[in-house]
Coordinates of C-alpha atoms and ligand atoms in Angstrom, one line a residue:
M140 CA 46.3 96.8 35.8
T141 CA 48.0 93.3 36.1
G142 CA 49.7 91.1 33.8
P143 CA 49.6 91.0 30.3
L144 CA 47.2 93.5 30.9
K145 CA 49.1 96.5 31.2
N146 CA 51.1 95.8 27.7
Y147 CA 47.5 97.2 25.8
T148 CA 47.2 99.9 28.2
P149 CA 48.4 101.8 24.7
F150 CA 45.5 101.1 23.1
L151 CA 43.0 103.0 25.8
K152 CA 45.5 106.2 25.0
P153 CA 43.4 107.4 21.2
Y154 CA 40.0 106.7 23.3
T155 CA 40.9 108.7 26.0
S156 CA 38.3 111.5 26.2
R157 CA 35.8 109.0 25.4
I158 CA 36.5 106.7 28.6
L159 CA 37.0 109.4 31.1
L160 CA 33.6 110.8 30.0
G161 CA 31.9 107.2 30.0
I162 CA 33.8 106.9 33.5
L163 CA 32.3 110.4 34.6
L164 CA 28.5 108.5 33.0
G165 CA 28.9 105.3 35.2
S166 CA 30.0 106.8 38.4
I167 CA 26.8 109.5 37.8
A168 CA 24.9 105.7 37.1
G169 CA 26.8 104.5 40.5
A170 CA 25.7 107.0 42.3
A171 CA 22.6 107.3 41.4
S172 CA 21.9 104.2 42.6
G173 CA 24.1 103.0 45.4
L174 CA 23.4 107.2 47.1
G175 CA 20.0 108.4 45.3
V176 CA 17.9 105.8 45.2
P177 CA 18.6 104.6 49.1
Y178 CA 18.3 108.4 49.9
F179 CA 15.2 109.0 47.9
I180 CA 13.5 106.1 49.2
Q181 CA 14.0 106.8 52.7
R182 CA 12.4 110.7 52.2
V183 CA 9.4 109.0 50.1
F184 CA 8.8 106.6 52.9
K185 CA 9.4 108.9 55.2
T186 CA 6.2 111.4 53.8
I187 CA 4.3 108.5 53.0
F188 CA 3.8 105.9 55.7
D189 CA 6.0 107.8 58.8
S190 CA 4.4 111.2 58.5
Q191 CA 1.4 112.7 60.7
D192 CA 0.4 115.3 58.4
T193 CA -2.4 114.0 56.0
S194 CA -3.0 117.7 54.3
Y195 CA -0.3 117.3 51.5
S196 CA -1.7 118.4 48.7
L197 CA -2.0 115.8 45.4
M198 CA 0.8 117.7 43.9
Y199 CA 3.0 117.4 46.2
L200 CA 2.8 113.8 46.3
I201 CA 2.7 113.1 42.2
G202 CA 5.9 115.5 43.2
I203 CA 7.3 113.3 45.8
A204 CA 6.5 109.9 44.4
A205 CA 8.1 111.4 40.8
C206 CA 11.9 111.7 42.7
L207 CA 11.9 107.5 42.2
P208 CA 11.1 107.7 39.3
A209 CA 13.8 110.9 38.4
V210 CA 16.3 108.7 40.3
F211 CA 16.0 105.6 37.8
L212 CA 15.7 107.9 34.5
V213 CA 18.9 109.1 35.6
R214 CA 20.5 106.2 36.5
G215 CA 19.3 104.3 33.5
V216 CA 20.2 107.1 31.3
A217 CA 23.5 108.1 32.3
G218 CA 24.5 103.6 33.1
Y219 CA 23.1 103.4 29.0
C220 CA 25.5 105.8 28.3
N221 CA 28.1 104.5 30.2
Q222 CA 27.6 101.1 28.6
F223 CA 27.2 102.3 24.8
I224 CA 30.5 104.6 25.0
I225 CA 32.4 101.5 26.9
S226 CA 31.5 98.9 24.3
V227 CA 31.9 100.9 21.2
V228 CA 35.6 101.8 22.8
G229 CA 36.1 97.9 23.2
L230 CA 34.8 97.0 19.6
R231 CA 37.2 99.9 18.4
M232 CA 40.5 98.8 20.4
L233 CA 39.5 95.0 19.3
Q234 CA 40.0 96.3 15.9
D235 CA 43.2 97.8 16.6
V236 CA 44.0 94.9 18.7
R237 CA 43.5 92.6 16.2
A238 CA 44.9 94.7 12.8
K239 CA 48.0 94.9 15.3
V240 CA 48.2 91.2 16.0
F241 CA 47.8 91.1 12.0
D242 CA 50.5 93.5 11.3
K243 CA 52.5 91.9 13.6
M244 CA 52.1 88.3 11.5
Q245 CA 52.8 89.7 8.7
R246 CA 56.7 90.6 9.9
L247 CA 57.0 87.3 11.8
P248 CA 60.0 84.6 10.2
L249 CA 58.8 81.6 8.6
K250 CA 60.8 79.8 11.4
W251 CA 58.1 81.0 14.0
Y252 CA 54.9 79.8 11.6
E253 CA 56.3 76.9 10.9
Q254 CA 56.6 75.7 14.7
R255 CA 52.8 76.8 14.9
H256 CA 49.6 75.4 13.9
T257 CA 47.5 77.5 11.1
G258 CA 44.3 76.8 13.1
D259 CA 46.1 77.8 16.8
L260 CA 46.6 81.2 15.5
L261 CA 43.3 81.8 13.3
A262 CA 41.6 81.1 17.3
R263 CA 44.3 83.3 18.3
I264 CA 43.4 86.7 16.0
V265 CA 39.4 85.8 16.0
G266 CA 38.5 83.6 19.5
D267 CA 41.4 85.2 21.9
T268 CA 40.9 88.9 21.3
T269 CA 37.4 88.6 21.4
Q270 CA 37.6 87.4 24.9
M271 CA 39.9 90.2 25.6
N272 CA 37.3 92.6 24.7
Q273 CA 34.6 91.6 26.8
A274 CA 37.3 91.3 30.1
L275 CA 38.1 94.9 28.5
M276 CA 34.3 95.6 28.4
T277 CA 33.1 94.5 31.4
L278 CA 35.9 96.2 33.5
G279 CA 34.8 98.9 31.5
N280 CA 31.3 98.7 32.0
D281 CA 30.4 96.9 35.6
G282 CA 33.7 97.9 37.1
V283 CA 33.2 101.9 37.2
Q284 CA 29.5 101.4 37.6
Y285 CA 29.6 99.1 40.3
V286 CA 32.6 100.5 42.1
F287 CA 30.7 104.1 42.1
Q288 CA 27.8 102.1 43.0
S289 CA 29.1 100.4 46.0
I290 CA 31.4 103.5 47.1
G291 CA 27.4 105.6 47.0
G292 CA 25.9 102.1 48.9
I293 CA 28.6 102.6 51.6
C294 CA 28.6 106.6 51.7
Y295 CA 25.2 106.2 52.6
L296 CA 25.2 103.9 55.6
V297 CA 28.0 105.3 57.2
F298 CA 25.9 109.1 56.7
L299 CA 23.1 107.0 58.7
S300 CA 25.2 105.4 61.2
V301 CA 26.7 108.7 61.9
Q302 CA 22.7 110.3 61.7
N303 CA 22.1 107.8 64.5
S304 CA 25.4 108.1 66.4
D305 CA 26.0 104.6 65.3
S306 CA 29.5 103.8 65.3
M307 CA 28.7 99.7 65.4
F308 CA 27.9 99.6 62.8
I309 CA 30.6 101.1 60.3
L310 CA 33.0 99.1 62.5
M311 CA 30.8 96.0 61.2
L312 CA 30.9 97.6 57.8
I313 CA 35.1 98.0 57.8
A314 CA 35.1 94.3 59.7
M315 CA 32.6 92.5 56.2
T316 CA 35.1 94.2 53.8
P317 CA 37.5 91.0 54.0
L318 CA 34.8 88.8 54.0
M319 CA 33.4 89.7 50.4
T320 CA 37.4 90.3 48.8
W321 CA 37.7 86.3 50.1
P322 CA 35.5 84.7 47.7
V323 CA 37.1 86.5 45.1
R324 CA 40.8 85.7 45.9
L325 CA 39.3 82.0 46.4
I326 CA 38.7 81.1 43.1
G327 CA 40.8 83.6 41.1
K328 CA 43.3 81.2 40.4
H329 CA 41.8 78.9 39.7
L330 CA 39.6 81.4 37.1
K331 CA 43.1 82.3 35.4
R332 CA 44.0 78.5 34.7
R333 CA 40.6 77.2 33.6
G334 CA 39.8 80.0 31.6
R335 CA 44.1 78.7 30.0
E336 CA 42.7 76.0 29.8
V337 CA 39.8 76.8 27.8
Q338 CA 41.1 79.1 25.3
N339 CA 44.1 76.3 24.0
S340 CA 41.4 74.1 23.6
L341 CA 39.4 76.3 21.2
G342 CA 43.0 76.5 20.2
S343 CA 43.4 72.7 19.6
M344 CA 40.0 72.6 17.9
S345 CA 40.5 75.5 15.7
E346 CA 43.6 73.5 14.5
A347 CA 41.9 69.7 13.7
L348 CA 39.6 71.7 12.0
T349 CA 41.3 73.6 10.2
E350 CA 43.9 71.0 9.5
N351 CA 40.1 68.4 8.2
L352 CA 39.7 71.5 5.6
H353 CA 42.7 71.2 4.2
G354 CA 42.6 67.7 4.4
S355 CA 39.4 67.4 2.2
V356 CA 40.3 65.0 -1.1
E357 CA 42.9 62.7 1.4
I358 CA 39.8 62.1 4.1
R359 CA 38.0 61.2 1.3
A360 CA 40.1 59.2 -0.9
F361 CA 41.8 57.2 2.0
N362 CA 38.3 56.7 4.0
L363 CA 39.5 59.0 7.2
Q364 CA 36.1 60.6 7.6
E365 CA 36.0 57.8 11.3
R366 CA 39.0 58.7 12.0
E367 CA 38.7 62.8 11.5
R368 CA 35.4 62.0 14.1
G369 CA 37.3 60.8 16.2
L370 CA 40.2 62.8 16.6
F371 CA 37.6 66.2 16.3
L372 CA 35.4 64.4 19.6
K373 CA 38.3 64.3 21.1
R374 CA 39.2 67.7 21.0
L375 CA 35.6 68.6 21.4
N376 CA 35.2 66.5 25.0
E377 CA 38.5 68.5 25.6
F378 CA 37.2 72.0 25.3
L379 CA 33.6 70.7 27.3
H380 CA 36.0 69.0 30.1
A381 CA 37.7 72.3 30.5
S382 CA 34.6 74.9 30.4
V383 CA 33.1 72.9 32.8
K384 CA 35.6 73.2 34.9
L385 CA 35.9 77.1 34.2
T386 CA 31.9 77.3 35.1
K387 CA 32.6 75.1 38.3
Y388 CA 34.1 77.5 39.4
D389 CA 32.6 80.6 37.0
K390 CA 29.4 79.8 39.5
L391 CA 30.8 80.0 42.6
P392 CA 31.2 83.7 43.8
Q393 CA 27.2 84.7 42.7
P394 CA 26.1 82.7 46.0
L395 CA 28.9 83.1 47.6
M396 CA 28.1 86.4 48.1
E397 CA 24.6 86.0 48.4
I398 CA 24.8 84.0 51.7
I399 CA 27.0 86.6 52.8
A400 CA 24.6 89.5 51.4
V401 CA 22.0 87.9 53.1
S402 CA 23.9 87.8 56.6
L403 CA 24.7 91.0 56.5
L404 CA 21.4 92.3 56.0
S405 CA 20.0 90.2 58.8
V406 CA 22.7 91.6 61.3
S407 CA 21.4 94.8 60.1
F408 CA 17.7 93.7 61.6
V409 CA 19.3 93.1 65.3
Y410 CA 20.9 96.3 64.8
A411 CA 17.5 98.5 63.8
Y412 CA 15.8 96.9 65.9
R413 CA 18.7 98.0 68.9
A414 CA 18.6 101.5 67.4
G415 CA 15.3 101.2 67.4
I416 CA 15.4 102.7 63.9
G417 CA 12.0 103.8 62.6
F418 CA 10.8 102.4 59.0
D419 CA 11.7 104.7 56.4
V420 CA 15.4 105.1 57.3
F421 CA 15.6 101.2 57.6
S422 CA 14.4 101.4 54.0
G423 CA 16.8 103.2 53.0
M424 CA 19.5 100.7 54.7
G425 CA 18.2 97.7 52.7
A426 CA 18.2 99.8 49.6
A427 CA 21.9 101.3 50.5
L428 CA 23.3 97.1 51.4
Y429 CA 21.3 95.9 48.5
F430 CA 23.2 97.8 46.1
S431 CA 26.4 97.8 47.4
V432 CA 25.9 93.9 47.9
D433 CA 25.0 93.7 44.0
S434 CA 27.4 96.3 43.1
F435 CA 29.9 93.8 44.6
K436 CA 28.2 90.5 43.4
R437 CA 28.6 92.4 40.2
M438 CA 32.5 93.6 40.4
V439 CA 33.4 90.2 41.6
R440 CA 31.5 88.9 38.3
A441 CA 33.7 91.8 36.3
W442 CA 37.1 90.7 37.6
N443 CA 36.1 86.8 37.4
I444 CA 36.1 87.4 33.1
V445 CA 39.5 89.2 33.6
Q446 CA 41.2 86.5 35.9
R447 CA 39.7 84.1 33.0
S448 CA 40.3 86.6 30.0
Q449 CA 44.5 86.2 31.3
G450 CA 45.0 82.7 29.3
A451 CA 43.9 85.2 25.7
F452 CA 45.7 87.9 27.0
E453 CA 48.9 85.8 27.1
R454 CA 48.1 83.8 24.2
V455 CA 47.5 86.6 22.0
E456 CA 50.7 88.5 24.1
Q457 CA 52.5 85.6 22.5
I458 CA 52.6 86.9 18.8
M459 CA 53.0 90.7 19.8
S460 CA 56.5 89.4 21.8
A461 CA 57.8 87.6 19.1
P462 CA 60.9 88.7 17.5
D463 CA 60.3 90.6 13.5
D464 CA 61.6 89.6 10.7
L465 CA 62.1 92.9 10.2
E466 CA 63.7 94.0 13.2
G467 CA 67.0 95.8 13.3
N468 CA 67.1 96.5 9.3
E469 CA 64.5 99.2 9.0
D470 CA 67.1 101.3 8.5
G471 CA 69.4 98.8 6.7
F472 CA 71.2 99.7 3.5
K473 CA 68.4 100.3 -0.1
L474 CA 69.5 98.0 -2.8
E475 CA 68.0 100.2 -5.7
R476 CA 68.6 97.6 -8.5
A477 CA 70.6 94.9 -7.3
R478 CA 73.5 93.3 -10.3
G479 CA 72.5 90.1 -9.4
E480 CA 75.6 88.7 -7.8
V481 CA 75.3 85.8 -5.1
S482 CA 77.4 84.9 -2.9
M483 CA 77.4 82.3 -0.3
Q484 CA 80.8 82.3 2.1
G485 CA 81.0 79.6 4.8
V486 CA 77.2 78.7 5.0
H487 CA 76.0 76.2 7.9
F488 CA 72.6 76.0 8.2
A489 CA 69.6 73.9 9.8
Y490 CA 66.6 73.9 10.6
G491 CA 66.8 72.5 13.9
E492 CA 69.4 69.9 15.2
E493 CA 70.5 68.1 11.8
P494 CA 72.7 70.2 9.7
T495 CA 70.9 71.1 6.0
L496 CA 74.0 73.3 4.7
D497 CA 76.9 72.1 5.1
D498 CA 79.4 74.6 4.7
I499 CA 78.2 76.2 1.1
N500 CA 80.8 78.5 -0.9
V501 CA 80.0 79.8 -4.2
E502 CA 80.2 83.0 -6.3
I503 CA 77.9 84.0 -8.9
A504 CA 78.9 86.7 -11.7
P505 CA 75.5 88.7 -12.7
G506 CA 73.6 87.1 -15.5
T507 CA 75.0 84.0 -14.9
V508 CA 71.5 81.1 -14.9
C509 CA 72.5 78.9 -12.4
G510 CA 70.4 75.0 -12.3
L511 CA 71.0 73.4 -9.3
V512 CA 70.2 69.4 -9.3
G513 CA 70.3 66.5 -6.7
P514 CA 68.5 63.9 -4.5
S515 CA 65.7 65.1 -3.2
G516 CA 66.5 66.3 0.4
A517 CA 69.9 67.3 -0.4
G518 CA 69.3 71.0 0.4
K519 CA 68.8 72.8 -3.1
S520 CA 65.6 74.7 -1.9
T521 CA 66.9 75.4 1.4
F522 CA 70.1 77.0 -0.5
V523 CA 67.6 79.2 -2.4
K524 CA 65.3 80.2 0.4
L525 CA 68.5 81.5 2.0
L526 CA 68.8 84.5 -0.6
P527 CA 65.0 86.1 0.4
R528 CA 65.7 86.3 3.5
F529 CA 63.4 83.0 4.2
Y530 CA 65.7 82.1 7.3
D531 CA 69.2 83.4 8.2
V532 CA 72.3 80.9 8.2
N533 CA 73.1 79.9 11.7
A534 CA 76.9 80.6 10.2
G535 CA 79.4 82.5 7.5
V536 CA 76.9 84.7 5.2
V537 CA 75.1 85.3 2.1
R538 CA 76.2 88.3 0.7
V539 CA 73.9 90.2 -2.8
D540 CA 76.1 92.3 -4.8
G541 CA 78.8 92.0 -1.8
H542 CA 75.7 93.1 0.9
D543 CA 75.4 90.9 3.7
V544 CA 71.6 90.2 3.4
R545 CA 71.1 90.6 7.3
E546 CA 72.4 94.3 6.6
L547 CA 70.3 95.1 3.9
N548 CA 67.1 96.6 4.0
L549 CA 64.4 93.4 3.9
E550 CA 61.7 94.9 1.9
S551 CA 64.6 96.0 -0.9
L552 CA 66.2 92.7 -0.9
R553 CA 63.2 90.9 -0.9
R554 CA 62.0 93.7 -4.3
Q555 CA 65.3 92.1 -6.4
I556 CA 63.6 88.4 -6.3
A557 CA 60.2 86.9 -8.2
Y558 CA 60.5 83.6 -6.7
V559 CA 58.6 80.6 -7.8
P560 CA 58.1 77.3 -5.2
Q561 CA 56.9 74.4 -6.5
S562 CA 53.2 74.7 -5.3
P563 CA 52.5 78.7 -5.3
V564 CA 49.7 80.0 -3.9
L565 CA 47.1 81.9 -5.5
F566 CA 44.9 84.9 -4.1
N567 CA 40.9 84.9 -4.3
D568 CA 41.3 86.9 -6.8
T569 CA 41.2 87.4 -11.2
V570 CA 43.7 86.1 -13.2
M571 CA 44.3 89.3 -14.0
N572 CA 45.5 90.5 -10.3
N573 CA 47.0 87.9 -8.8
I574 CA 49.5 88.6 -12.0
L575 CA 50.0 92.1 -10.7
L576 CA 50.5 91.3 -7.4
G577 CA 54.1 90.6 -9.6
R578 CA 54.9 94.3 -9.8
P579 CA 52.0 96.6 -8.5
G580 CA 51.5 99.2 -11.4
A581 CA 52.3 97.7 -14.3
T582 CA 49.8 98.0 -17.2
R583 CA 47.7 94.9 -18.4
E584 CA 49.6 94.2 -21.6
E585 CA 52.4 94.2 -19.2
A586 CA 50.5 91.4 -17.5
I587 CA 49.4 89.2 -21.0
E588 CA 52.7 89.6 -22.3
A589 CA 53.8 88.1 -19.2
A590 CA 51.5 85.6 -19.2
I591 CA 52.3 84.8 -23.0
A592 CA 55.8 83.8 -22.5
A593 CA 54.9 81.5 -19.1
N594 CA 52.6 80.3 -21.8
A595 CA 49.5 80.8 -19.7
D596 CA 48.1 83.0 -22.0
E597 CA 46.1 80.2 -24.3
F598 CA 44.6 78.7 -21.4
I599 CA 43.1 81.4 -19.8
R600 CA 41.6 83.0 -23.0
T601 CA 40.0 79.6 -24.1
R602 CA 39.9 77.7 -21.1
L603 CA 38.0 80.3 -18.4
E604 CA 35.3 81.3 -18.4
K605 CA 35.9 85.3 -18.5
G606 CA 39.5 85.3 -19.4
Y607 CA 42.0 87.6 -17.7
D608 CA 38.7 88.6 -15.4
T609 CA 38.3 85.0 -13.9
M610 CA 37.7 84.8 -9.9
V611 CA 40.3 81.7 -9.2
G612 CA 38.6 81.1 -6.0
E613 CA 40.2 79.9 -2.5
N614 CA 43.2 78.6 -3.5
A615 CA 43.1 78.2 -6.9
G616 CA 41.1 75.3 -6.1
R617 CA 39.4 74.9 -10.0
L618 CA 42.9 75.7 -11.6
S619 CA 45.1 72.5 -12.0
G620 CA 48.5 72.2 -10.9
G621 CA 50.5 73.0 -14.5
Q622 CA 47.8 76.2 -14.5
R623 CA 48.2 77.6 -11.6
Q624 CA 52.4 77.2 -11.8
R625 CA 51.9 79.0 -15.1
L626 CA 50.1 82.0 -13.4
A627 CA 52.7 81.9 -10.5
L628 CA 55.9 82.3 -13.7
A629 CA 53.3 84.8 -15.3
R630 CA 54.1 86.8 -12.0
A631 CA 57.5 85.9 -11.3
F632 CA 58.4 87.3 -15.3
L633 CA 56.2 90.4 -15.0
R634 CA 58.1 91.4 -11.5
D635 CA 61.2 91.8 -13.4
A636 CA 63.9 91.0 -11.0
P637 CA 67.7 91.2 -11.3
I638 CA 67.4 88.0 -9.7
L639 CA 64.8 85.2 -10.4
I640 CA 64.4 81.4 -8.5
L641 CA 62.7 78.7 -9.8
D642 CA 62.0 75.6 -7.4
E643 CA 60.7 73.4 -10.1
A644 CA 58.2 75.9 -11.0
T645 CA 57.4 74.1 -13.9
S646 CA 57.5 70.4 -12.4
A647 CA 53.6 70.3 -13.0
L648 CA 53.2 70.6 -16.6
D649 CA 53.9 68.6 -19.7
S650 CA 56.8 68.6 -21.3
E651 CA 55.4 70.4 -24.0
S652 CA 54.0 73.3 -21.9
E653 CA 57.6 73.0 -20.4
A654 CA 59.6 73.8 -23.1
H655 CA 57.5 76.7 -24.3
I656 CA 58.6 78.7 -21.3
Y657 CA 62.0 77.2 -21.9
N658 CA 62.3 78.8 -24.3
A659 CA 60.2 81.9 -23.2
L660 CA 63.1 81.8 -21.3
E661 CA 65.7 82.4 -23.0
K662 CA 65.1 85.6 -23.8
L663 CA 63.6 86.5 -20.1
V664 CA 67.4 85.4 -18.6
K665 CA 69.4 87.8 -20.1
G666 CA 70.4 90.5 -17.6
R667 CA 69.3 88.6 -14.7
T668 CA 70.6 86.1 -12.2
V669 CA 68.5 83.3 -12.5
F670 CA 68.3 79.7 -9.6
I671 CA 66.7 77.0 -11.3
V672 CA 66.0 73.8 -9.5
A673 CA 65.6 71.5 -12.1
H674 CA 63.4 68.7 -12.1
R675 CA 64.3 67.2 -15.8
F676 CA 67.6 67.5 -17.0
S677 CA 66.7 69.1 -21.1
T678 CA 66.2 72.4 -18.8
L679 CA 70.0 72.6 -17.8
K680 CA 70.5 73.1 -21.9
L681 CA 69.8 76.5 -20.1
C682 CA 72.6 76.9 -17.3
D683 CA 75.9 78.0 -17.5
R684 CA 76.9 76.7 -14.4
V685 CA 75.7 73.8 -12.5
L686 CA 75.9 72.9 -8.9
V687 CA 75.1 69.5 -7.7
F688 CA 73.8 69.7 -4.2
D689 CA 74.0 66.2 -1.9
R690 CA 73.5 66.0 1.6
G691 CA 73.4 69.4 2.2
R692 CA 76.9 70.3 -0.2
I693 CA 77.8 71.3 -3.3
A694 CA 79.5 68.1 -4.4
A695 CA 80.4 69.9 -7.9
S696 CA 79.7 72.6 -9.9
G697 CA 80.4 73.0 -13.4
K698 CA 79.0 73.6 -16.4
P699 CA 76.6 70.1 -17.9
E700 CA 78.5 69.2 -20.1
E701 CA 81.5 68.9 -17.9
L702 CA 80.2 67.5 -15.6
M703 CA 78.6 64.7 -17.7
K704 CA 83.0 63.9 -17.0
S705 CA 84.1 65.4 -14.0
S706 CA 80.6 64.9 -11.4
D707 CA 79.9 60.6 -10.8
L708 CA 76.4 61.1 -9.1
Y709 CA 75.8 64.1 -11.3
R710 CA 75.8 61.3 -14.3
Q711 CA 74.2 59.4 -11.7
L712 CA 71.1 61.8 -11.7
H713 CA 71.3 62.0 -15.6
E714 CA 71.0 57.9 -16.2
L715 CA 67.9 57.7 -13.6
Q716 CA 65.9 60.7 -15.3
A717 CA 67.0 59.1 -18.6
L718 CA 64.9 56.0 -17.8
T719 CA 61.9 57.6 -17.0
Ligands
ADP938 N1 60.6 74.0 6.8 C1 61.5 73.0 7.6 N2 61.5 72.2 8.6 C2 62.0 71.6 8.9 N3 63.2 70.9 8.3 C3 63.3 71.7 6.8 C4 62.0 72.0 6.0 N4 62.2 72.4 5.1 C5 63.0 71.7 4.7 N5 63.3 70.9 5.7 C6 64.5 69.4 5.7 O1 65.9 69.6 4.7 C7 66.4 69.0 3.8 C8 66.7 69.5 2.7 O2 65.2 69.7 2.2 P1 65.3 71.1 1.2 O3 66.1 72.0 0.4 O4 63.6 71.1 0.7 O5 65.7 69.9 -0.2 P2 65.7 69.8 -1.5 O6 64.9 70.9 -1.9 O7 66.9 69.3 -2.0 O8 65.1 68.7 -2.3 C9 65.6 68.1 4.0 O9 65.6 67.3 4.9 C10 64.4 68.2 4.9 O10 63.4 67.5 5.2
MG939 MG1 63.1 71.2 -2.9

């Protein structure tokens, strides 16, 4: 096997015995076609056409005539079983590969996702794996059966030549072999390249599609239908062009092989005439030739499919070989329950070229309620995202309870943290189950308590048809932004983690609901370290300490009332808010 294909040999392992059985059956079917059919054709023809003996009994004739259907029966049954077994193995492998890719994707760093498009990833896990599966199945089905068929056919031809003591024919066959592989080699590299283009353009098409689906509201609001149609048509055209080019090469070997086959056949006419061989031998030879050429044709087709799937293999391989999130710290130190001490020393971080956080030094004692304020884009969200190690720092160190987060077992680190982003995602499940995700194993009562603290209980009971058992729908499309935020808060409260991060987690709420939540928070923050990226200054009342962010640096830090005196930026931000 070549290239990326060989990385998939481990996937074959669990099915070794079935594959061997498939190969055995394929070889039986192949030998029955290549060797059995020509042999029995010759036998039957000899008996029927060439014999001087006219005294065969009817039963004998029927018996002789039945040889051919019998061979075809063996060929058919073995061939069918081979196809079935190999196809099922192929489907199971497809499942294994998809599961493996999916697993891998759960562990990839966020940075990796940000450089890619959901649509393209979707195409890889659905489309490219299907293409891979098709290649492996064709290889397993046609590859096996037709290899044996051609071997059988050639053996029979060799047998005939030896029997007729004619070595010319064998030499001719050997001379023909490079000719047979010529069309394959000619188009192989084209197929590989075009196949890659087709898979990539499928990825782009899927990108356009997912974007269109995500933007359904904006498309209507801004009348973007024509633009979207144009973009999608462009992608469709690219796909069409790539596919046409692929088809051009894909369909080429078939006629080429046929021309070679017919040439072979006419050469054999000459040979037959000169050797003075009978019709029975000639028909046997013809059948053997037909089956060998036919199998060459099919093997070429199988090989073509493998060639054009290389792109698919590569595209999936790019996911499989990406560096893991958890790499190297499966055995990292496992935190049981953190005290909640957080510190950063000399932290620098950049998403790309431009620094986003620039020399951050801060020590947060356990149990501190820490507010973060600053102009938008100052780096507040980035700061809190470093704690659960969504990203790794470029320089410096982030510590939780004195441990460098990179040295901690990642799962145990994330268990210490309840994180609520500004636009939380809810899963397509019931309200109750969405809250319970915060702490699987919690009771219904505990979940309801968390919902009460998040000021969500009332709307769940009164506004939702089936209360806590209402399905929220795809990304909770049926809930308002504020309702979604409240469910996400309930989820975080239920989590009962020593570190709580609220990143503008109440931005979509009216002041009244927000006030209610912050009242509840007063109880909830006890014994926890809390980071609140505040969008209203009123929430800072809760805070023991406020960090003022400005262009990736901490410009000031202290209690809110101290900052009013000491920090110009803080005062400015406060005044701007008072105006609105
Ligand atoms: N995923 C990302 N990829 C690249 N740049 C980002 C990403 N997230 C944020 N940024 C950039 O980093 C800077 C800080 O962003 P952020 O931490 O979200 O600011 P804040 O939360 O204070 O508004 C901004 O300039 C923003 O454009
Ligand atoms: Mg932010």
